[in-house]
Amino acid sequence: MAQTMKAIVLDGIKKTLVWMEVPIPKLEKGEALVRTKAAAFNRRDWWIQQGQYAGLKFPIILGSDGAGIVEAVAGDAGQAWIGKEVIINPSIAWGDREAVQQKAFHILGLPQDGTFAQYVRVPVENLHEKPRHLTFEEAAALPLGGLTAYRALFRRAELKAGDKVLVVGVGGGVATFALQLAVHAGADAYVTSSKVSKIERAMALGAKGGVRYTDDGWSETLKEKVGGFDVIVDSALGDGFAHYLDLANPGGRIVFFGGTAGNIPELNGRQIFWKQLSLLGTTMGSPTDFRNMLEFVEHHQIKPVIDSVHPIQEAEEAIRKMTESSQFGKIVLKLE
Ligand SMILES: NC(=O)c1ccc[n+]([C@@H]2O[C@H](COP(=O)([O-])OP(=O)(O)OC[C@H]3O[C@@H](n4cnc5c(N)ncnc54)[C@H](OP(=O)(O)O)[C@@H]3O)[C@@H](O)[C@H]2O)c1
């Protein structure tokens, strides 16, 4: 086997993503080498390129999402994976507790090199068979966003059929999964977005309606239309967050995992305790969450929404789409 491979390397803050020759990763016992067939962007990759992520280290091969074929496994256990088509769980070393990840937990693609490469090294326990109804590109779009959305909705916010759910900023990768999962769980889903065209796309995926969060009075309009929400899923924080206390039904759950629009503004604590609201932080998910997410996706034959597919050599052009947030769904990279 060759000693080198091609990979997308980021060599510093705000540097261009470069397709270049690097050594093939060396395996430690219990690890597998996956020949990547497709990978996908998350906002995380963009934050890292912008220098706005904890624990930066360069050079780094980005990429938390990927699917491919297992080429080699180090150690006796796991040899049966060789030759299998797999999807990778990017949540590494979660630990034993379902409630929270252990200190050693990390996400594929920083500090450990990620999936934007011809080969990626991952623990065998992070391999899962690729769902049969998904192509490699569709499978690569699923892991990080699907996992985060699944845990947010079902483990943290305990979403049930018939609940009214609001998905904020539906154009986002995780948000699009949250919408799809909520609709398939039998919830009544509504969305917000900066663009009418994205609300329309969300409605084609089963959303019952939506408003632009950039319009004055958006939360009052939504309240008039819908009444209130049992679950609100947010990845933005920022000033909009204060409106969720009005929009939530008594007993409502507000679950969040990102801060794209800044921090949480001053909140009216009395509203939180009087309405018995739960403010729930969530991050990625446990191995059980990942398995449950895959089962749910296979049971409902859900296909990730793909914004666009690019040859991996064009990763730099592809990541620039995230600067404008013009995408709806996932931006995927395809390898030969
Ligand atoms: N903790 C975790 O485990 C975890 C996991 C995944 C992601 N995240 C974080 O969650 C966030 C979303 O990640 P992603 O990969 O889904 O990103 P993404 O695909 O880039 O989504 C960004 C979307 O956020 C929405 N948005 C931007 N500003 C907003 C605002 N002021 N109010 C409401 N919505 C706003 C926009 O939706 P419209 O286009 O519809 O306007 C935009 O498309 C990021 O901050 C990311 O770092 C955290």
mmCIF file of C-alpha atoms and ligand atoms in Angstrom:
data_model
loop_
_atom_site.group_PDB
_atom_site.id
_atom_site.type_symbol
_atom_site.label_atom_id
_atom_site.label_comp_id
_atom_site.label_asym_id
_atom_site.label_seq_id
_atom_site.Cartn_x
_atom_site.Cartn_y
_atom_site.Cartn_z
ATOM 1 C CA MET A 1 0.000 0.000 0.000
ATOM 2 C CA ALA A 2 1.163 3.547 -0.760
ATOM 3 C CA GLN A 3 2.667 5.566 2.114
ATOM 4 C CA THR A 4 1.076 8.863 1.150
ATOM 5 C CA MET A 5 -2.395 10.133 0.341
ATOM 6 C CA LYS A 6 -4.031 13.399 -0.696
ATOM 7 C CA ALA A 7 -5.871 15.460 1.881
ATOM 8 C CA ILE A 8 -7.347 18.895 2.430
ATOM 9 C CA VAL A 9 -4.968 20.620 4.834
ATOM 10 C CA LEU A 10 -5.574 23.830 6.789
ATOM 11 C CA ASP A 11 -2.271 25.351 7.876
ATOM 12 C CA GLY A 12 -3.350 28.344 9.950
ATOM 13 C CA ILE A 13 -6.131 30.781 10.797
ATOM 14 C CA LYS A 14 -7.950 32.152 7.705
ATOM 15 C CA LYS A 15 -5.632 30.168 5.411
ATOM 16 C CA THR A 16 -6.972 28.539 2.247
ATOM 17 C CA LEU A 17 -7.859 24.837 2.300
ATOM 18 C CA VAL A 18 -5.193 23.098 0.205
ATOM 19 C CA TRP A 19 -5.357 19.666 -1.486
ATOM 20 C CA MET A 20 -1.901 18.199 -0.922
ATOM 21 C CA GLU A 21 0.168 15.060 -0.368
ATOM 22 C CA VAL A 22 0.495 13.911 3.261
ATOM 23 C CA PRO A 23 1.425 10.628 4.988
ATOM 24 C CA ILE A 24 -1.296 7.996 5.369
ATOM 25 C CA PRO A 25 -2.259 7.861 9.075
ATOM 26 C CA LYS A 26 -0.621 5.110 11.157
ATOM 27 C CA LEU A 27 -3.059 2.943 13.072
ATOM 28 C CA GLU A 28 -2.952 2.106 16.757
ATOM 29 C CA LYS A 29 -4.558 -1.067 18.125
ATOM 30 C CA GLY A 30 -8.356 -0.849 17.975
ATOM 31 C CA GLU A 31 -8.331 1.629 15.091
ATOM 32 C CA ALA A 32 -9.521 1.286 11.514
ATOM 33 C CA LEU A 33 -8.346 2.946 8.321
ATOM 34 C CA VAL A 34 -11.314 4.029 6.215
ATOM 35 C CA ARG A 35 -10.972 4.887 2.526
ATOM 36 C CA THR A 36 -13.167 7.972 2.381
ATOM 37 C CA LYS A 37 -15.767 8.060 -0.405
ATOM 38 C CA ALA A 38 -17.514 11.255 0.717
ATOM 39 C CA ALA A 39 -17.244 13.814 3.504
ATOM 40 C CA ALA A 40 -19.317 16.820 4.568
ATOM 41 C CA PHE A 41 -18.877 20.252 6.118
ATOM 42 C CA ASN A 42 -20.159 21.407 9.447
ATOM 43 C CA ARG A 43 -20.105 24.969 10.785
ATOM 44 C CA ARG A 44 -17.319 23.650 13.042
ATOM 45 C CA ASP A 45 -14.930 23.402 10.060
ATOM 46 C CA TRP A 46 -15.681 27.038 9.233
ATOM 47 C CA TRP A 47 -15.175 28.186 12.863
ATOM 48 C CA ILE A 48 -11.800 26.407 12.896
ATOM 49 C CA GLN A 49 -10.725 28.080 9.639
ATOM 50 C CA GLN A 50 -11.806 31.440 11.096
ATOM 51 C CA GLY A 51 -9.737 30.752 14.240
ATOM 52 C CA GLN A 52 -12.858 30.799 16.441
ATOM 53 C CA TYR A 53 -12.728 27.335 17.981
ATOM 54 C CA ALA A 54 -11.169 25.974 21.171
ATOM 55 C CA GLY A 55 -7.959 23.904 20.967
ATOM 56 C CA LEU A 56 -6.785 25.030 17.521
ATOM 57 C CA LYS A 57 -3.767 23.203 16.089
ATOM 58 C CA PHE A 58 -2.176 23.415 12.650
ATOM 59 C CA PRO A 59 -1.657 21.841 10.214
ATOM 60 C CA ILE A 60 -4.955 19.989 10.502
ATOM 61 C CA ILE A 61 -7.044 17.864 8.169
ATOM 62 C CA LEU A 62 -10.610 19.068 8.834
ATOM 63 C CA GLY A 63 -13.800 17.034 8.552
ATOM 64 C CA SER A 64 -15.999 15.342 11.149
ATOM 65 C CA ASP A 65 -18.429 13.747 8.707
ATOM 66 C CA GLY A 66 -17.551 10.905 6.407
ATOM 67 C CA ALA A 67 -18.483 7.579 4.857
ATOM 68 C CA GLY A 68 -16.324 5.068 3.053
ATOM 69 C CA ILE A 69 -14.926 1.552 2.951
ATOM 70 C CA VAL A 70 -12.789 -0.022 5.676
ATOM 71 C CA GLU A 71 -9.343 -0.768 4.305
ATOM 72 C CA ALA A 72 -7.466 -2.037 7.384
ATOM 73 C CA VAL A 73 -7.896 -2.672 11.095
ATOM 74 C CA ALA A 74 -5.114 -2.840 13.703
ATOM 75 C CA GLY A 75 -5.530 -5.696 16.190
ATOM 76 C CA ASP A 76 -7.511 -8.933 16.091
ATOM 77 C CA ALA A 77 -10.864 -7.481 17.095
ATOM 78 C CA GLY A 78 -12.705 -5.775 14.280
ATOM 79 C CA GLN A 79 -11.099 -7.562 11.318
ATOM 80 C CA ALA A 80 -14.628 -8.380 10.096
ATOM 81 C CA TRP A 81 -15.056 -4.694 9.242
ATOM 82 C CA ILE A 82 -12.519 -4.881 6.423
ATOM 83 C CA GLY A 83 -14.210 -4.281 3.066
ATOM 84 C CA LYS A 84 -17.463 -3.030 4.654
ATOM 85 C CA GLU A 85 -19.221 0.188 3.630
ATOM 86 C CA VAL A 86 -19.355 2.368 6.724
ATOM 87 C CA ILE A 87 -20.543 5.622 8.174
ATOM 88 C CA ILE A 88 -18.347 7.156 10.896
ATOM 89 C CA ASN A 89 -19.553 8.373 14.302
ATOM 90 C CA PRO A 90 -17.430 11.520 14.855
ATOM 91 C CA SER A 91 -18.087 11.540 18.640
ATOM 92 C CA ILE A 92 -14.857 9.969 19.913
ATOM 93 C CA ALA A 93 -14.283 8.621 23.461
ATOM 94 C CA TRP A 94 -17.684 9.751 24.779
ATOM 95 C CA GLY A 95 -17.316 7.579 27.911
ATOM 96 C CA ASP A 96 -19.803 5.572 29.972
ATOM 97 C CA ARG A 97 -22.345 8.179 31.003
ATOM 98 C CA GLU A 98 -25.357 8.850 28.838
ATOM 99 C CA ALA A 99 -25.921 12.207 30.567
ATOM 100 C CA VAL A 100 -22.605 13.786 29.611
ATOM 101 C CA GLN A 101 -19.341 13.138 27.766
ATOM 102 C CA GLN A 102 -16.121 12.417 29.667
ATOM 103 C CA LYS A 103 -13.110 14.762 29.659
ATOM 104 C CA ALA A 104 -11.245 12.742 26.995
ATOM 105 C CA PHE A 105 -14.171 13.197 24.566
ATOM 106 C CA HIS A 106 -13.280 14.856 21.276
ATOM 107 C CA ILE A 107 -14.688 15.341 17.813
ATOM 108 C CA LEU A 108 -13.121 13.895 14.691
ATOM 109 C CA GLY A 109 -11.394 16.638 12.669
ATOM 110 C CA LEU A 110 -9.634 18.483 15.557
ATOM 111 C CA PRO A 111 -7.438 17.621 17.375
ATOM 112 C CA GLN A 112 -7.380 14.304 15.468
ATOM 113 C CA ASP A 113 -7.134 14.595 11.664
ATOM 114 C CA GLY A 114 -10.509 14.261 9.992
ATOM 115 C CA THR A 115 -12.348 13.006 6.953
ATOM 116 C CA PHE A 116 -11.278 15.505 4.248
ATOM 117 C CA ALA A 117 -8.697 13.006 3.021
ATOM 118 C CA GLN A 118 -8.405 9.866 0.987
ATOM 119 C CA TYR A 119 -7.977 7.900 4.241
ATOM 120 C CA VAL A 120 -9.051 8.576 7.807
ATOM 121 C CA ARG A 121 -8.104 6.814 11.043
ATOM 122 C CA VAL A 122 -10.952 6.150 13.516
ATOM 123 C CA PRO A 123 -11.597 3.860 16.505
ATOM 124 C CA VAL A 124 -13.290 0.627 15.362
ATOM 125 C CA GLU A 125 -16.114 1.326 17.836
ATOM 126 C CA ASN A 126 -16.974 4.451 15.820
ATOM 127 C CA LEU A 127 -17.742 2.418 12.679
ATOM 128 C CA HIS A 128 -21.334 1.660 11.715
ATOM 129 C CA GLU A 129 -22.691 -0.019 8.626
ATOM 130 C CA LYS A 130 -23.766 2.530 6.048
ATOM 131 C CA PRO A 131 -27.588 2.628 5.900
ATOM 132 C CA ARG A 132 -28.552 0.783 2.712
ATOM 133 C CA HIS A 133 -30.972 3.446 1.492
ATOM 134 C CA LEU A 134 -28.239 6.102 1.464
ATOM 135 C CA THR A 135 -25.539 6.755 -1.133
ATOM 136 C CA PHE A 136 -22.046 7.531 0.179
ATOM 137 C CA GLU A 137 -22.731 11.261 -0.286
ATOM 138 C CA GLU A 138 -26.005 11.043 1.660
ATOM 139 C CA ALA A 139 -24.406 8.933 4.388
ATOM 140 C CA ALA A 140 -21.502 11.382 4.732
ATOM 141 C CA ALA A 141 -23.995 14.210 5.289
ATOM 142 C CA LEU A 142 -25.617 12.491 8.268
ATOM 143 C CA PRO A 143 -23.298 11.851 11.243
ATOM 144 C CA LEU A 144 -22.598 15.065 13.191
ATOM 145 C CA GLY A 145 -25.795 16.924 12.348
ATOM 146 C CA GLY A 146 -28.043 13.871 12.620
ATOM 147 C CA LEU A 147 -26.549 12.909 15.975
ATOM 148 C CA THR A 148 -26.764 16.426 17.446
ATOM 149 C CA ALA A 149 -30.357 16.888 16.282
ATOM 150 C CA TYR A 150 -31.405 13.429 17.511
ATOM 151 C CA ARG A 151 -30.035 13.893 21.025
ATOM 152 C CA ALA A 152 -31.400 17.443 21.247
ATOM 153 C CA LEU A 153 -34.919 16.408 20.281
ATOM 154 C CA PHE A 154 -35.372 13.002 21.827
ATOM 155 C CA ARG A 155 -32.979 12.540 24.750
ATOM 156 C CA ARG A 156 -32.843 16.137 25.974
ATOM 157 C CA ALA A 157 -36.187 17.701 24.968
ATOM 158 C CA GLU A 158 -38.146 14.394 25.085
ATOM 159 C CA LEU A 159 -40.104 15.257 21.956
ATOM 160 C CA LYS A 160 -43.330 13.280 21.501
ATOM 161 C CA ALA A 161 -45.801 12.831 18.649
ATOM 162 C CA GLY A 162 -48.264 15.718 18.670
ATOM 163 C CA ASP A 163 -45.817 18.189 20.269
ATOM 164 C CA LYS A 164 -45.461 21.563 18.623
ATOM 165 C CA VAL A 165 -41.810 22.180 17.828
ATOM 166 C CA LEU A 166 -40.033 25.280 16.547
ATOM 167 C CA VAL A 167 -36.766 24.806 14.636
ATOM 168 C CA VAL A 168 -34.812 28.066 14.535
ATOM 169 C CA GLY A 169 -32.631 28.952 11.505
ATOM 170 C CA VAL A 170 -33.816 25.995 9.453
ATOM 171 C CA GLY A 171 -31.217 26.513 6.718
ATOM 172 C CA GLY A 172 -28.530 25.147 9.052
ATOM 173 C CA GLY A 173 -27.234 21.616 8.724
ATOM 174 C CA VAL A 174 -28.302 20.450 12.184
ATOM 175 C CA ALA A 175 -31.560 22.401 11.992
ATOM 176 C CA THR A 176 -32.581 20.666 8.759
ATOM 177 C CA PHE A 177 -32.107 17.288 10.460
ATOM 178 C CA ALA A 178 -34.066 18.510 13.482
ATOM 179 C CA LEU A 179 -36.941 19.386 11.162
ATOM 180 C CA GLN A 180 -36.850 16.027 9.368
ATOM 181 C CA LEU A 181 -36.613 13.994 12.578
ATOM 182 C CA ALA A 182 -39.385 15.987 14.272
ATOM 183 C CA VAL A 183 -41.738 15.587 11.297
ATOM 184 C CA HIS A 184 -41.114 11.829 11.167
ATOM 185 C CA ALA A 185 -41.715 11.597 14.930
ATOM 186 C CA GLY A 186 -45.221 12.976 14.368
ATOM 187 C CA ALA A 187 -44.606 16.451 15.808
ATOM 188 C CA ASP A 188 -46.119 19.639 14.347
ATOM 189 C CA ALA A 189 -43.020 21.475 13.175
ATOM 190 C CA TYR A 190 -42.613 25.193 12.462
ATOM 191 C CA VAL A 191 -39.448 26.997 11.444
ATOM 192 C CA THR A 192 -37.705 30.349 11.346
ATOM 193 C CA SER A 193 -35.183 31.420 8.732
ATOM 194 C CA SER A 194 -33.619 34.554 7.285
ATOM 195 C CA LYS A 195 -35.031 33.659 3.861
ATOM 196 C CA VAL A 196 -38.549 32.979 2.584
ATOM 197 C CA SER A 197 -37.143 30.478 0.074
ATOM 198 C CA LYS A 198 -35.753 28.380 2.947
ATOM 199 C CA ILE A 199 -39.115 28.455 4.772
ATOM 200 C CA GLU A 200 -40.726 27.186 1.571
ATOM 201 C CA ARG A 201 -38.164 24.374 1.323
ATOM 202 C CA ALA A 202 -38.819 23.508 4.957
ATOM 203 C CA MET A 203 -42.551 23.302 4.229
ATOM 204 C CA ALA A 204 -41.830 20.898 1.378
ATOM 205 C CA LEU A 205 -40.095 18.739 4.029
ATOM 206 C CA GLY A 206 -43.196 18.769 6.231
ATOM 207 C CA ALA A 207 -43.002 22.011 8.242
ATOM 208 C CA LYS A 208 -46.444 23.506 8.860
ATOM 209 C CA GLY A 209 -45.271 27.103 8.549
ATOM 210 C CA GLY A 210 -42.629 29.609 9.451
ATOM 211 C CA VAL A 211 -41.531 33.222 9.755
ATOM 212 C CA ARG A 212 -38.399 35.210 9.004
ATOM 213 C CA TYR A 213 -36.449 35.902 12.193
ATOM 214 C CA THR A 214 -35.146 39.032 10.489
ATOM 215 C CA ASP A 215 -38.661 40.604 10.333
ATOM 216 C CA ASP A 216 -39.785 42.995 13.092
ATOM 217 C CA GLY A 217 -42.312 41.352 15.372
ATOM 218 C CA TRP A 218 -41.505 37.832 14.117
ATOM 219 C CA SER A 219 -42.147 36.175 17.458
ATOM 220 C CA GLU A 220 -45.541 37.914 17.940
ATOM 221 C CA THR A 221 -46.553 36.844 14.421
ATOM 222 C CA LEU A 222 -45.545 33.276 15.207
ATOM 223 C CA LYS A 223 -47.394 33.307 18.522
ATOM 224 C CA GLU A 224 -50.557 34.543 16.823
ATOM 225 C CA LYS A 225 -50.252 31.848 14.152
ATOM 226 C CA VAL A 226 -49.394 28.869 16.333
ATOM 227 C CA GLY A 227 -50.168 29.679 19.966
ATOM 228 C CA GLY A 228 -47.061 28.260 21.580
ATOM 229 C CA PHE A 229 -44.398 25.562 21.353
ATOM 230 C CA ASP A 230 -43.640 22.536 23.507
ATOM 231 C CA VAL A 231 -40.093 22.292 22.158
ATOM 232 C CA ILE A 232 -37.808 24.972 20.674
ATOM 233 C CA VAL A 233 -34.553 23.898 19.001
ATOM 234 C CA ASP A 234 -31.932 26.624 18.669
ATOM 235 C CA SER A 235 -28.374 26.838 17.371
ATOM 236 C CA ALA A 236 -28.009 30.623 17.278
ATOM 237 C CA LEU A 237 -28.527 32.112 20.790
ATOM 238 C CA GLY A 238 -28.215 35.918 20.343
ATOM 239 C CA ASP A 239 -31.047 38.406 20.909
ATOM 240 C CA GLY A 240 -33.675 36.066 19.450
ATOM 241 C CA PHE A 241 -33.273 33.751 22.435
ATOM 242 C CA ALA A 242 -35.240 36.025 24.804
ATOM 243 C CA HIS A 243 -38.354 35.561 22.623
ATOM 244 C CA TYR A 244 -38.357 31.812 23.233
ATOM 245 C CA LEU A 245 -39.602 32.381 26.794
ATOM 246 C CA ASP A 246 -42.790 33.976 25.350
ATOM 247 C CA LEU A 247 -43.085 31.427 22.573
ATOM 248 C CA ALA A 248 -42.734 28.370 24.834
ATOM 249 C CA ASN A 249 -45.848 26.697 26.223
ATOM 250 C CA PRO A 250 -45.977 26.106 29.999
ATOM 251 C CA GLY A 251 -43.711 23.117 30.642
ATOM 252 C CA GLY A 252 -41.860 23.827 27.390
ATOM 253 C CA ARG A 253 -38.303 22.697 26.654
ATOM 254 C CA ILE A 254 -35.796 25.009 24.956
ATOM 255 C CA VAL A 255 -32.816 23.022 23.722
ATOM 256 C CA PHE A 256 -29.675 24.569 22.227
ATOM 257 C CA PHE A 257 -26.266 23.490 21.013
ATOM 258 C CA GLY A 258 -24.686 26.428 19.164
ATOM 259 C CA GLY A 259 -24.078 30.151 19.430
ATOM 260 C CA THR A 260 -23.898 31.293 15.803
ATOM 261 C CA ALA A 261 -25.499 34.682 16.650
ATOM 262 C CA GLY A 262 -23.628 35.422 19.886
ATOM 263 C CA ASN A 263 -24.575 34.869 23.497
ATOM 264 C CA ILE A 264 -27.778 34.538 25.533
ATOM 265 C CA PRO A 265 -29.223 37.995 26.339
ATOM 266 C CA GLU A 266 -30.655 38.941 29.727
ATOM 267 C CA LEU A 267 -33.630 36.655 30.429
ATOM 268 C CA ASN A 268 -36.689 37.075 32.606
ATOM 269 C CA GLY A 269 -36.067 34.363 35.190
ATOM 270 C CA ARG A 270 -39.596 34.688 36.608
ATOM 271 C CA GLN A 271 -41.031 33.609 33.275
ATOM 272 C CA ILE A 272 -38.783 30.528 33.357
ATOM 273 C CA PHE A 273 -39.864 29.314 36.796
ATOM 274 C CA TRP A 274 -43.520 30.324 36.550
ATOM 275 C CA LYS A 275 -43.997 28.548 33.211
ATOM 276 C CA GLN A 276 -41.852 25.612 34.453
ATOM 277 C CA LEU A 277 -39.600 25.906 31.405
ATOM 278 C CA SER A 278 -36.479 23.788 30.899
ATOM 279 C CA LEU A 279 -33.417 25.339 29.252
ATOM 280 C CA LEU A 280 -31.384 22.421 27.989
ATOM 281 C CA GLY A 281 -27.828 22.477 26.690
ATOM 282 C CA THR A 282 -26.765 19.585 24.469
ATOM 283 C CA THR A 283 -23.657 18.541 22.548
ATOM 284 C CA MET A 284 -23.207 15.822 19.906
ATOM 285 C CA GLY A 285 -24.302 12.490 21.430
ATOM 286 C CA SER A 286 -23.356 9.175 23.018
ATOM 287 C CA PRO A 287 -22.742 5.923 21.097
ATOM 288 C CA THR A 288 -26.308 4.921 22.086
ATOM 289 C CA ASP A 289 -27.669 8.178 20.659
ATOM 290 C CA PHE A 290 -25.768 7.508 17.407
ATOM 291 C CA ARG A 291 -27.164 3.964 17.117
ATOM 292 C CA ASN A 292 -30.689 5.182 17.905
ATOM 293 C CA MET A 293 -30.342 7.980 15.351
ATOM 294 C CA LEU A 294 -29.257 5.506 12.651
ATOM 295 C CA GLU A 295 -32.150 3.189 13.519
ATOM 296 C CA PHE A 296 -34.624 6.076 13.326
ATOM 297 C CA VAL A 297 -33.222 7.245 9.982
ATOM 298 C CA GLU A 298 -33.357 3.707 8.557
ATOM 299 C CA HIS A 299 -36.844 2.993 9.934
ATOM 300 C CA HIS A 300 -38.233 6.188 8.371
ATOM 301 C CA GLN A 301 -35.957 5.959 5.289
ATOM 302 C CA ILE A 302 -34.899 9.577 5.880
ATOM 303 C CA LYS A 303 -32.480 11.086 3.367
ATOM 304 C CA PRO A 304 -30.325 14.032 4.463
ATOM 305 C CA VAL A 305 -31.005 17.270 2.617
ATOM 306 C CA ILE A 306 -27.947 17.988 0.496
ATOM 307 C CA ASP A 307 -27.321 21.551 -0.593
ATOM 308 C CA SER A 308 -24.525 20.712 -3.015
ATOM 309 C CA VAL A 309 -21.833 18.134 -3.804
ATOM 310 C CA HIS A 310 -18.308 19.305 -4.729
ATOM 311 C CA PRO A 311 -15.135 17.483 -5.754
ATOM 312 C CA ILE A 312 -12.917 17.501 -2.651
ATOM 313 C CA GLN A 313 -10.260 19.453 -4.535
ATOM 314 C CA GLU A 314 -12.766 22.357 -4.506
ATOM 315 C CA ALA A 315 -13.192 22.360 -0.715
ATOM 316 C CA GLU A 316 -12.112 26.005 -0.404
ATOM 317 C CA GLU A 317 -14.829 27.222 -2.827
ATOM 318 C CA ALA A 318 -17.364 25.025 -1.021
ATOM 319 C CA ILE A 319 -16.596 26.309 2.499
ATOM 320 C CA ARG A 320 -17.036 29.920 1.316
ATOM 321 C CA LYS A 321 -20.765 29.177 0.917
ATOM 322 C CA MET A 322 -20.904 29.053 4.705
ATOM 323 C CA THR A 323 -19.728 32.648 4.991
ATOM 324 C CA GLU A 324 -22.963 33.768 3.312
ATOM 325 C CA SER A 325 -25.064 30.972 4.895
ATOM 326 C CA SER A 326 -26.570 30.571 1.437
ATOM 327 C CA GLN A 327 -26.812 26.798 1.834
ATOM 328 C CA PHE A 328 -29.908 24.778 2.728
ATOM 329 C CA GLY A 329 -28.822 21.475 4.206
ATOM 330 C CA LYS A 330 -25.403 19.900 3.918
ATOM 331 C CA ILE A 331 -22.427 20.764 1.735
ATOM 332 C CA VAL A 332 -20.812 17.496 0.677
ATOM 333 C CA LEU A 333 -17.341 16.700 -0.690
ATOM 334 C CA LYS A 334 -16.904 13.779 -3.042
ATOM 335 C CA LEU A 335 -13.695 11.760 -3.419
ATOM 336 C CA GLU A 336 -12.739 9.814 -6.502
HETATM 337 N N1 LIG B 1 -22.672 21.509 20.442
HETATM 338 C C1 LIG B 1 -22.682 20.683 19.404
HETATM 339 O O1 LIG B 1 -22.581 19.477 19.526
HETATM 340 C C2 LIG B 1 -22.885 21.239 18.044
HETATM 341 C C3 LIG B 1 -23.107 20.378 16.975
HETATM 342 C C4 LIG B 1 -23.354 20.917 15.719
HETATM 343 C C5 LIG B 1 -23.359 22.293 15.542
HETATM 344 N N2 LIG B 1 -23.090 23.104 16.600
HETATM 345 C C6 LIG B 1 -23.150 24.563 16.440
HETATM 346 O O2 LIG B 1 -24.477 24.886 16.051
HETATM 347 C C7 LIG B 1 -24.478 25.937 15.085
HETATM 348 C C8 LIG B 1 -25.130 25.450 13.795
HETATM 349 O O3 LIG B 1 -24.311 24.455 13.214
HETATM 350 P P1 LIG B 1 -24.595 23.920 11.738
HETATM 351 O O4 LIG B 1 -23.480 23.013 11.355
HETATM 352 O O5 LIG B 1 -26.005 23.447 11.635
HETATM 353 O O6 LIG B 1 -24.381 25.307 10.976
HETATM 354 P P2 LIG B 1 -24.868 25.886 9.624
HETATM 355 O O7 LIG B 1 -25.304 24.753 8.760
HETATM 356 O O8 LIG B 1 -23.840 26.774 9.159
HETATM 357 O O9 LIG B 1 -26.157 26.738 10.084
HETATM 358 C C9 LIG B 1 -26.152 28.089 10.221
HETATM 359 C C10 LIG B 1 -27.594 28.577 10.206
HETATM 360 O O10 LIG B 1 -27.862 29.265 11.396
HETATM 361 C C11 LIG B 1 -28.952 30.124 11.166
HETATM 362 N N3 LIG B 1 -28.741 31.416 11.822
HETATM 363 C C12 LIG B 1 -27.714 32.256 11.649
HETATM 364 N N4 LIG B 1 -27.902 33.375 12.385
HETATM 365 C C13 LIG B 1 -29.079 33.210 13.030
HETATM 366 C C14 LIG B 1 -29.854 34.013 13.920
HETATM 367 N N5 LIG B 1 -29.453 35.225 14.296
HETATM 368 N N6 LIG B 1 -31.016 33.516 14.400
HETATM 369 C C15 LIG B 1 -31.449 32.310 14.014
HETATM 370 N N7 LIG B 1 -30.785 31.490 13.159
HETATM 371 C C16 LIG B 1 -29.610 31.946 12.681
HETATM 372 C C17 LIG B 1 -29.057 30.359 9.649
HETATM 373 O O11 LIG B 1 -30.285 29.820 9.217
HETATM 374 P P3 LIG B 1 -31.089 30.421 7.949
HETATM 375 O O12 LIG B 1 -30.175 30.235 6.798
HETATM 376 O O13 LIG B 1 -32.316 29.596 7.877
HETATM 377 O O14 LIG B 1 -31.364 31.863 8.245
HETATM 378 C C18 LIG B 1 -27.847 29.581 9.114
HETATM 379 O O15 LIG B 1 -28.097 28.938 7.883
HETATM 380 C C19 LIG B 1 -23.019 26.350 14.926
HETATM 381 O O16 LIG B 1 -22.758 27.436 15.798
HETATM 382 C C20 LIG B 1 -22.244 25.119 15.351
HETATM 383 O O17 LIG B 1 -20.959 25.418 15.806
HETATM 384 C C21 LIG B 1 -22.859 22.608 17.837
#
